[in-house]
Coordinates of C-alpha atoms in Angstrom, one line a residue:
M105 CA 50.5 -7.1 35.8
A106 CA 49.9 -3.8 34.2
I107 CA 51.5 -1.1 32.1
D108 CA 54.8 -2.4 31.0
D109 CA 56.2 -2.3 27.5
P110 CA 59.8 -2.7 26.3
V111 CA 62.3 0.1 25.9
Q112 CA 64.0 0.2 22.6
G113 CA 67.6 0.3 23.6
P114 CA 70.1 -1.0 26.2
E115 CA 68.2 0.1 29.3
T116 CA 66.3 -3.2 29.4
D117 CA 66.6 -6.4 27.5
D118 CA 63.2 -7.8 26.8
R119 CA 64.3 -10.2 24.2
P120 CA 62.7 -13.6 24.8
T121 CA 65.0 -16.5 25.4
R122 CA 62.7 -19.4 26.1
P123 CA 62.3 -22.1 23.5
G124 CA 58.8 -21.0 22.6
T125 CA 59.9 -17.5 21.8
R126 CA 62.9 -18.1 19.4
T127 CA 62.7 -18.1 15.7
G128 CA 62.7 -21.4 13.9
A129 CA 66.1 -23.0 13.9
H130 CA 66.0 -24.0 10.2
T131 CA 63.4 -21.8 8.6
G132 CA 64.0 -18.5 10.3
T133 CA 60.2 -18.0 10.6
P134 CA 59.0 -16.4 13.9
S135 CA 57.4 -18.6 16.5
V136 CA 53.8 -18.2 17.6
W137 CA 54.8 -16.4 20.8
S138 CA 57.3 -14.0 19.1
S139 CA 54.4 -12.9 16.8
L140 CA 51.9 -12.7 19.6
R141 CA 54.2 -10.9 22.1
P142 CA 53.9 -7.4 20.6
L143 CA 50.1 -7.8 20.6
V144 CA 50.1 -8.9 24.3
L145 CA 52.5 -6.0 25.1
R146 CA 50.2 -3.5 23.6
L147 CA 47.1 -4.9 25.2
H148 CA 49.0 -5.0 28.6
F149 CA 50.1 -1.4 28.2
Y150 CA 46.7 0.1 27.3
A151 CA 44.7 -2.1 29.7
G152 CA 47.1 -1.3 32.5
L153 CA 47.3 2.4 31.8
L154 CA 43.5 2.9 31.5
V155 CA 42.1 0.3 33.9
A156 CA 44.8 0.5 36.6
P157 CA 43.0 3.5 38.3
L158 CA 39.9 1.4 38.8
L159 CA 42.1 -1.5 40.1
L160 CA 43.9 0.9 42.4
V161 CA 40.6 2.1 44.0
A162 CA 39.4 -1.5 44.3
A163 CA 42.7 -2.7 45.9
T164 CA 42.8 0.2 48.3
S165 CA 39.2 -0.2 49.5
G166 CA 39.8 -4.0 49.5
F167 CA 42.8 -3.5 51.8
L168 CA 40.7 -1.4 54.2
Y169 CA 37.9 -4.0 54.0
A170 CA 40.2 -6.8 55.0
L171 CA 41.3 -4.9 58.1
S172 CA 37.7 -3.8 59.0
F173 CA 36.8 -7.2 60.6
Q174 CA 39.3 -6.7 63.4
A175 CA 38.5 -2.9 63.5
E176 CA 34.8 -3.7 64.2
K177 CA 35.7 -5.7 67.3
V178 CA 37.4 -2.6 68.7
V179 CA 34.9 0.1 67.5
Y180 CA 31.8 -1.9 68.5
R181 CA 33.2 -3.7 71.5
H182 CA 30.4 -2.4 73.8
E183 CA 27.8 -4.0 71.6
L184 CA 29.7 -7.2 70.8
R185 CA 31.2 -8.2 74.2
V186 CA 29.8 -8.6 77.7
P187 CA 31.1 -10.1 81.0
V188 CA 30.6 -13.8 81.1
G189 CA 27.7 -14.7 83.4
D190 CA 26.7 -17.8 85.3
R191 CA 24.1 -19.0 82.9
T192 CA 22.4 -17.9 79.7
L193 CA 18.8 -16.9 79.6
P194 CA 16.3 -18.5 77.2
L195 CA 16.3 -16.9 73.8
S196 CA 12.6 -16.0 74.1
E197 CA 13.5 -13.7 77.0
Q198 CA 16.3 -12.1 75.0
L199 CA 13.9 -11.6 72.1
D200 CA 11.4 -10.0 74.4
A201 CA 14.0 -7.5 75.6
A202 CA 14.9 -6.6 72.0
R203 CA 11.2 -6.1 71.1
A204 CA 10.7 -3.9 74.2
A205 CA 13.7 -1.8 73.1
R206 CA 12.4 -1.5 69.5
P207 CA 8.6 -2.0 69.5
D208 CA 8.5 -0.7 65.9
G209 CA 10.7 -3.5 64.6
T210 CA 9.8 -7.1 63.6
V211 CA 12.2 -9.8 64.5
T212 CA 13.3 -11.7 61.4
S213 CA 16.3 -13.7 62.7
V214 CA 18.6 -14.3 65.6
R215 CA 22.4 -14.9 65.6
L216 CA 23.3 -16.9 68.7
P217 CA 26.6 -16.1 70.5
S218 CA 29.5 -17.9 68.9
E219 CA 31.5 -17.9 72.1
E220 CA 31.3 -17.0 75.8
G221 CA 31.1 -13.3 76.4
A222 CA 29.6 -12.5 73.0
T223 CA 26.2 -10.9 72.7
T224 CA 23.1 -12.3 71.0
R225 CA 22.3 -10.4 67.8
V226 CA 18.6 -10.0 67.2
L227 CA 17.9 -8.8 63.6
M228 CA 14.8 -6.8 62.9
S229 CA 13.1 -5.3 59.9
T230 CA 12.0 -1.7 60.5
P231 CA 9.9 0.7 58.4
D232 CA 13.0 2.8 57.5
A233 CA 15.4 -0.1 56.8
E234 CA 17.2 0.0 53.5
E235 CA 17.2 -2.9 51.1
S236 CA 19.5 -5.8 52.3
K237 CA 19.9 -4.1 55.6
S238 CA 18.3 -4.7 59.0
L239 CA 18.5 -3.4 62.5
A240 CA 20.7 -5.4 64.8
V241 CA 19.8 -5.3 68.5
F242 CA 22.6 -6.6 70.8
V243 CA 21.4 -8.4 73.9
D244 CA 23.4 -9.6 76.8
P245 CA 22.6 -13.4 76.9
Y246 CA 23.2 -13.5 80.7
T247 CA 21.1 -10.6 81.8
A248 CA 18.8 -9.7 78.7
E249 CA 20.2 -6.2 78.9
V250 CA 20.1 -4.4 75.5
R251 CA 23.7 -3.3 74.8
G252 CA 22.9 -1.2 71.7
E253 CA 21.6 -1.3 68.2
L254 CA 23.4 -0.9 64.9
T255 CA 22.6 -1.4 61.2
S256 CA 23.6 -4.8 59.9
Y257 CA 24.1 -5.6 56.2
G258 CA 23.8 -8.9 54.3
S259 CA 24.3 -12.5 55.4
S260 CA 27.8 -11.7 56.7
G261 CA 26.3 -9.4 59.4
A262 CA 28.6 -6.5 58.5
L263 CA 28.2 -3.5 60.9
P264 CA 28.3 0.1 59.8
L265 CA 32.1 0.5 59.5
R266 CA 32.6 -2.6 57.4
T267 CA 29.4 -1.9 55.4
W268 CA 30.6 1.6 54.5
I269 CA 34.0 0.2 53.3
S270 CA 32.3 -2.7 51.5
E271 CA 30.0 -0.3 49.6
L272 CA 32.9 1.9 48.7
H273 CA 34.6 -1.2 47.3
R274 CA 31.6 -2.5 45.4
H275 CA 30.1 0.7 43.9
L276 CA 32.0 3.8 45.2
L277 CA 28.9 4.7 47.4
L278 CA 27.0 5.5 44.2
G279 CA 24.5 2.6 44.4
E280 CA 23.6 0.5 41.3
P281 CA 25.4 2.7 38.7
G282 CA 28.6 2.5 40.6
R283 CA 28.7 -1.3 40.2
V284 CA 30.0 -0.7 36.6
Y285 CA 33.4 0.4 38.1
S286 CA 33.9 -2.8 40.1
E287 CA 32.8 -5.1 37.3
L288 CA 35.2 -3.4 34.9
A289 CA 38.0 -3.8 37.4
A290 CA 37.2 -7.5 38.0
S291 CA 36.7 -8.1 34.2
W292 CA 40.2 -6.7 33.4
L293 CA 42.1 -7.9 36.4
W294 CA 42.7 -11.5 35.2
V295 CA 43.5 -10.3 31.7
V296 CA 46.2 -7.9 32.8
A297 CA 47.5 -10.3 35.4
L298 CA 47.9 -13.3 33.1
G299 CA 49.3 -11.1 30.3
G300 CA 51.9 -9.7 32.6
V301 CA 52.9 -13.2 33.8
L302 CA 53.4 -14.3 30.1
L303 CA 55.6 -11.3 29.4
W304 CA 57.6 -11.8 32.7
L305 CA 58.2 -15.5 32.1
A306 CA 59.5 -14.8 28.6
R307 CA 62.1 -12.3 29.7
T308 CA 65.9 -12.8 29.6
R309 CA 67.3 -13.3 33.0
A310 CA 70.7 -14.5 34.4
S311 CA 69.2 -17.1 36.7
K312 CA 65.9 -18.7 37.6
R313 CA 66.1 -17.0 41.0
A314 CA 65.5 -13.7 39.3
L315 CA 62.1 -15.0 38.2
L316 CA 60.7 -14.9 41.8
T317 CA 62.9 -12.3 43.5
P318 CA 64.0 -8.7 42.6
E319 CA 67.1 -8.6 40.5
R320 CA 70.2 -7.8 42.6
G321 CA 72.2 -4.7 41.6
A322 CA 69.5 -3.5 39.2
T323 CA 68.8 0.2 39.2
G324 CA 66.3 2.6 37.7
R325 CA 63.6 1.2 35.5
R326 CA 65.2 -2.2 35.4
R327 CA 64.9 -2.5 39.2
T328 CA 61.3 -1.3 39.1
L329 CA 60.5 -3.8 36.4
S330 CA 62.1 -6.6 38.5
L331 CA 60.0 -5.6 41.6
H332 CA 56.8 -5.3 39.4
G333 CA 57.3 -8.7 37.7
S334 CA 58.4 -10.8 40.6
L335 CA 55.7 -9.6 42.9
G336 CA 53.2 -10.1 40.2
L337 CA 54.2 -13.7 39.7
W338 CA 53.8 -14.4 43.4
A339 CA 50.4 -12.7 43.5
V340 CA 48.9 -13.8 40.2
T341 CA 47.0 -16.8 41.5
G342 CA 45.3 -14.9 44.2
L343 CA 44.5 -12.0 41.9
V344 CA 42.9 -14.3 39.3
L345 CA 40.8 -15.9 42.0
L346 CA 39.7 -12.5 43.3
S347 CA 38.7 -11.5 39.7
A348 CA 36.7 -14.7 39.2
T349 CA 34.9 -14.6 42.5
G350 CA 34.2 -10.9 42.2
L351 CA 32.6 -11.5 38.8
T352 CA 30.2 -14.1 40.3
W353 CA 28.0 -11.3 41.9
S354 CA 28.6 -8.6 39.3
K355 CA 25.6 -7.3 37.5
Y356 CA 26.1 -8.3 33.8
A357 CA 28.8 -11.0 33.9
G358 CA 27.2 -12.4 37.1
E359 CA 24.0 -13.2 35.2
N360 CA 25.9 -15.2 32.6
I361 CA 27.9 -17.0 35.3
G362 CA 24.7 -17.8 37.2
F363 CA 23.1 -19.2 34.0
V364 CA 26.1 -21.4 33.3
K365 CA 26.1 -22.7 36.9
D366 CA 22.5 -23.6 36.8
Q367 CA 22.9 -25.4 33.5
L368 CA 25.7 -27.4 35.0
G369 CA 23.7 -28.3 38.0
G370 CA 25.8 -26.1 40.3
G371 CA 23.1 -23.8 41.7
T372 CA 23.2 -23.3 45.5
P373 CA 20.4 -25.4 47.1
A374 CA 18.2 -24.1 49.9
V375 CA 16.4 -25.9 52.7
S376 CA 12.6 -25.9 52.3
A377 CA 10.7 -24.3 55.2
A378 CA 7.3 -24.3 53.6
L379 CA 4.5 -25.7 55.8
E380 CA 2.1 -28.2 54.4
G381 CA -1.2 -26.5 53.8
G382 CA 0.4 -23.1 53.9
T383 CA -0.3 -22.5 57.6
G384 CA 1.8 -20.1 59.6
G385 CA 3.6 -20.5 62.8
A386 CA 0.5 -19.9 64.9
G387 CA -1.5 -22.6 63.3
G388 CA -1.4 -26.4 63.3
G389 CA -2.9 -28.5 60.5
G390 CA -1.2 -30.3 57.7
H391 CA 1.6 -31.8 59.8
E392 CA 0.4 -35.4 59.9
G393 CA 3.4 -36.7 58.0
H394 CA 6.0 -35.4 60.5
E395 CA 7.2 -37.4 63.4
S396 CA 8.5 -35.7 66.5
M397 CA 12.1 -35.7 67.3
P398 CA 13.0 -38.5 69.9
G399 CA 12.3 -37.2 73.3
M400 CA 10.7 -34.0 72.1
E401 CA 7.4 -34.7 73.6
D402 CA 9.0 -34.8 77.1
M403 CA 10.7 -31.4 76.8
P404 CA 9.5 -28.7 79.2
G405 CA 6.9 -26.5 77.5
M406 CA 5.9 -29.1 74.8
E407 CA 2.7 -30.1 76.5
G408 CA -0.3 -29.1 74.4
M409 CA 1.8 -27.5 71.7
S410 CA 0.6 -29.6 68.7
G411 CA -1.3 -26.7 67.2
G412 CA 0.7 -23.7 68.4
D413 CA 4.3 -22.5 68.2
V414 CA 7.0 -24.4 70.1
G415 CA 9.1 -21.3 70.4
I416 CA 12.6 -20.4 69.4
D417 CA 14.3 -22.2 72.3
L418 CA 12.8 -25.6 71.4
A419 CA 13.4 -25.0 67.7
V420 CA 17.1 -24.6 68.5
V421 CA 17.0 -27.8 70.7
A422 CA 15.4 -29.7 67.8
A423 CA 18.1 -28.4 65.4
R424 CA 20.8 -29.4 67.9
Q425 CA 19.3 -32.9 68.1
A426 CA 19.5 -33.0 64.3
G427 CA 23.2 -32.5 64.5
L428 CA 23.6 -28.7 64.1
D429 CA 26.4 -27.9 66.6
G430 CA 28.5 -24.8 66.8
P431 CA 27.3 -21.3 66.0
V432 CA 23.9 -21.0 64.3
S433 CA 21.4 -18.4 63.2
V434 CA 17.6 -18.8 63.4
T435 CA 15.2 -17.4 61.0
L436 CA 11.8 -17.0 62.5
P437 CA 8.6 -18.3 60.9
T438 CA 6.4 -16.2 58.7
E439 CA 3.0 -17.0 57.2
G440 CA 3.3 -20.4 55.7
T441 CA 6.9 -21.2 56.8
G442 CA 8.7 -22.7 59.8
Y443 CA 11.9 -22.0 61.6
V444 CA 15.1 -22.2 59.7
V445 CA 18.2 -23.0 61.8
A446 CA 21.5 -22.8 59.9
Q447 CA 25.1 -23.3 60.9
T448 CA 27.3 -20.2 60.4
D449 CA 30.8 -21.6 61.0
T450 CA 33.0 -20.8 58.0
Q451 CA 36.2 -21.9 59.6
F452 CA 37.7 -25.0 58.0
P453 CA 36.2 -27.6 58.1
V454 CA 33.1 -25.6 57.6
R455 CA 29.8 -26.3 59.3
L456 CA 27.1 -25.0 57.1
D457 CA 24.2 -27.4 57.5
S458 CA 20.6 -26.2 57.9
V459 CA 17.3 -27.6 58.9
A460 CA 13.6 -26.4 58.8
I461 CA 11.6 -26.9 62.0
D462 CA 7.9 -27.2 62.1
P463 CA 6.7 -24.5 64.6
A464 CA 3.6 -26.6 65.5
N465 CA 5.4 -29.6 67.0
G466 CA 9.2 -29.0 66.7
T467 CA 9.8 -31.7 64.0
V468 CA 12.4 -31.4 61.3
M469 CA 10.5 -30.8 58.1
D470 CA 13.6 -30.6 55.8
E471 CA 17.3 -30.7 56.2
L472 CA 20.2 -29.7 53.9
R473 CA 23.7 -30.9 54.6
F474 CA 26.6 -29.0 53.1
A475 CA 28.2 -32.3 52.2
D476 CA 25.3 -32.8 49.7
Y477 CA 25.9 -29.5 47.9
P478 CA 26.9 -29.9 44.2
L479 CA 30.7 -29.6 43.8
L480 CA 30.3 -26.3 41.8
A481 CA 28.1 -24.9 44.5
K482 CA 30.6 -25.7 47.2
L483 CA 33.4 -24.1 45.2
T484 CA 31.3 -21.0 44.7
R485 CA 30.6 -20.8 48.4
F486 CA 34.2 -21.2 49.3
G487 CA 35.3 -18.7 46.7
I488 CA 32.8 -16.0 47.7
D489 CA 33.5 -16.5 51.4
A490 CA 37.2 -16.3 50.8
H491 CA 36.7 -13.1 48.7
M492 CA 34.8 -11.6 51.6
G493 CA 37.3 -12.6 54.3
L494 CA 34.9 -15.1 55.9
F495 CA 36.4 -18.5 55.0
L496 CA 39.3 -18.9 57.4
G497 CA 38.8 -15.9 59.7
V498 CA 41.8 -13.8 60.5
V499 CA 44.1 -15.9 58.2
N500 CA 41.8 -15.2 55.3
Q501 CA 41.7 -11.5 56.1
L502 CA 45.5 -11.2 56.4
A503 CA 45.8 -12.9 53.0
L504 CA 43.3 -10.5 51.4
A505 CA 45.2 -7.5 52.9
A506 CA 48.5 -8.9 51.5
L507 CA 47.0 -9.4 48.1
A508 CA 45.5 -5.9 48.0
L509 CA 48.8 -4.4 49.1
S510 CA 50.6 -6.3 46.4
L511 CA 48.2 -5.1 43.8
I512 CA 48.7 -1.5 44.9
L513 CA 52.5 -1.8 44.7
I514 CA 52.4 -3.6 41.3
I515 CA 50.2 -0.8 39.9
C516 CA 52.4 2.0 41.4
W517 CA 55.6 0.3 40.0
G518 CA 53.8 -0.1 36.6
Y519 CA 53.1 3.6 36.4
R520 CA 56.6 4.4 37.5
M521 CA 58.0 2.4 34.6
W522 CA 55.6 4.1 32.2
W523 CA 56.9 7.5 33.4
L524 CA 60.6 6.5 33.3
R525 CA 60.5 5.5 29.7
R526 CA 59.1 8.8 28.4
P527 CA 60.9 9.6 25.2
T528 CA 61.9 13.2 26.1
K529 CA 62.9 13.2 29.8
D530 CA 63.6 16.9 29.8
R531 CA 59.9 17.5 29.2
K532 CA 58.3 16.7 32.5
L533 CA 54.8 16.3 31.1
S534 CA 55.8 13.8 28.5
A535 CA 54.8 10.2 29.1
G536 CA 55.9 6.7 28.2
R537 CA 55.4 5.3 24.7
A538 CA 53.3 2.3 23.8
I539 CA 54.4 -0.5 21.6
P540 CA 54.0 0.4 17.9
R541 CA 50.7 -0.2 16.2
G542 CA 50.0 -3.0 13.8
A543 CA 51.2 -5.8 16.1
W544 CA 48.2 -7.9 15.1
R545 CA 49.4 -8.1 11.5
K546 CA 52.4 -10.2 12.6
V547 CA 50.2 -12.9 14.0
P548 CA 49.7 -15.9 11.7
L549 CA 46.2 -16.2 10.3
T550 CA 45.8 -19.7 11.8
V551 CA 46.4 -18.2 15.2
L552 CA 44.7 -14.8 14.7
L553 CA 41.3 -16.2 13.7
P554 CA 40.8 -18.6 16.6
L555 CA 42.2 -15.9 18.9
A556 CA 39.7 -13.3 17.6
A557 CA 36.8 -15.9 18.0
A558 CA 37.9 -16.6 21.6
V559 CA 38.1 -12.8 22.4
A560 CA 34.6 -12.3 20.9
L561 CA 33.2 -15.2 23.0
I562 CA 34.9 -13.8 26.2
G563 CA 33.7 -10.3 25.4
W564 CA 30.1 -11.6 25.0
F565 CA 30.3 -13.5 28.3
L566 CA 31.9 -10.6 30.1
P567 CA 30.0 -7.7 28.5
L568 CA 31.9 -4.8 30.2
L569 CA 35.2 -6.4 29.2
G570 CA 34.0 -6.6 25.6
I571 CA 32.6 -3.1 25.4
S572 CA 35.7 -1.5 27.0
L573 CA 37.9 -3.4 24.6
L574 CA 36.0 -2.1 21.7
V575 CA 36.4 1.4 23.2
F576 CA 40.1 0.9 23.4
L577 CA 40.3 -0.2 19.8
A578 CA 38.2 2.8 18.7
L579 CA 40.4 5.2 20.6
D580 CA 43.5 3.6 19.2
G581 CA 42.1 3.9 15.7
L582 CA 41.4 7.6 16.2
L583 CA 44.9 8.2 17.5
A584 CA 46.3 6.4 14.5
L585 CA 44.2 8.5 12.1
R586 CA 45.4 11.7 13.9
A587 CA 49.0 10.5 13.6
R588 CA 48.6 9.9 9.9
A589 CA 47.0 13.3 9.3
R590 CA 49.9 15.0 11.2
G591 CA 52.4 13.0 9.1
R592 CA 50.8 14.2 5.8
T593 CA 50.8 17.8 7.1
A594 CA 54.4 17.6 8.0
R595 CA 55.4 16.3 4.6
T596 CA 53.5 19.0 2.8

């Protein structure tokens, strides 16, 4: 991870000992790694020093977000939980209760209770609703009593507590301009993490055990470095995955990632709910090609429904007959569309199938099985759900909290090392030194040119990474010019 560079002297021994880092046995020429190492050190130092504050904010807010799932269950217990009754009422009655409580709202979708004692969540659009947010009305499925209403955000159904922490994590509560911070953090996280691992693996150590555990008997900066490096090695895989998944919905890099996914045929498919002839839920017409579900015509309330709306209850029955078991959500018809019933179970093995139901006769117009998703779309869904703490429930959330806490500790230890290696320790305001400039000149041209091309390509694909790297280089160049000017002044 971040902000470590070697101390010149006996306090630490950063001399590489692995075969790839030694000088040539016969020629005495430096290996590729030994020439690259100062460059990696300098990049690691500056990136860690300047980007670590953004990472620290992201890690702290991410830690709070991981804990917010369980906190919501306590804070909003009245809205989320009810005593278990003898039988559940039809969904249509529950929707009527929600509409009566909020006549200014339009029901858009319904989340059915996922377990006994849970409320039905009726989502509404209201005139004052913000973008990507809706009003959630919580209805007791046994009595149709409205238990309360809260703002709900996004497909995950985050309530106000989790939404506030999520927005702090994503854009510092600043809206669209604030997204630059999170994209910068995600763009640099994998760079700093992988660079730190390379430096840590190349260090001299008495035993392989010291690679994964803090060095026994070490004190001062050496102990801090041991804690920093070993924990970074344990956490690096998770941190790189967080960086990659975070970039998928970033503003600038996300557009490039989405384009590549589409070109590779990895776009996320969606079930088609469009009605033939463009008729809405209240009309019939244009359904000649659909056959009713077996037994649908014998269901209560189906008589004479060929040109009307079968209703949400029978739409759910049709979806259940199509194989959609477990927790589901139902999106209500709009003009020209039918019902969409989708599974919402993100526990492993996931149940994320969806079907479109014709409101005129309850037939399945289209179905989409998660098993039929392109592999890249599946991996994207798993990655994003894992990043959001949805994939494996509480296990996922605890893993996220552990990763975030690890990143916080790694950053704090990195800054402590930077502080401990200040050149004049009797001056409390002095700070740690960076690796000397000009490290790139030691890299062989056959390595430097391909490396520069790769960096340019990555900088184009991840624009904020490329722009910030250019800013770092410009800043370093200005500091070099100032140092030269001071040197000339001192000589004269």
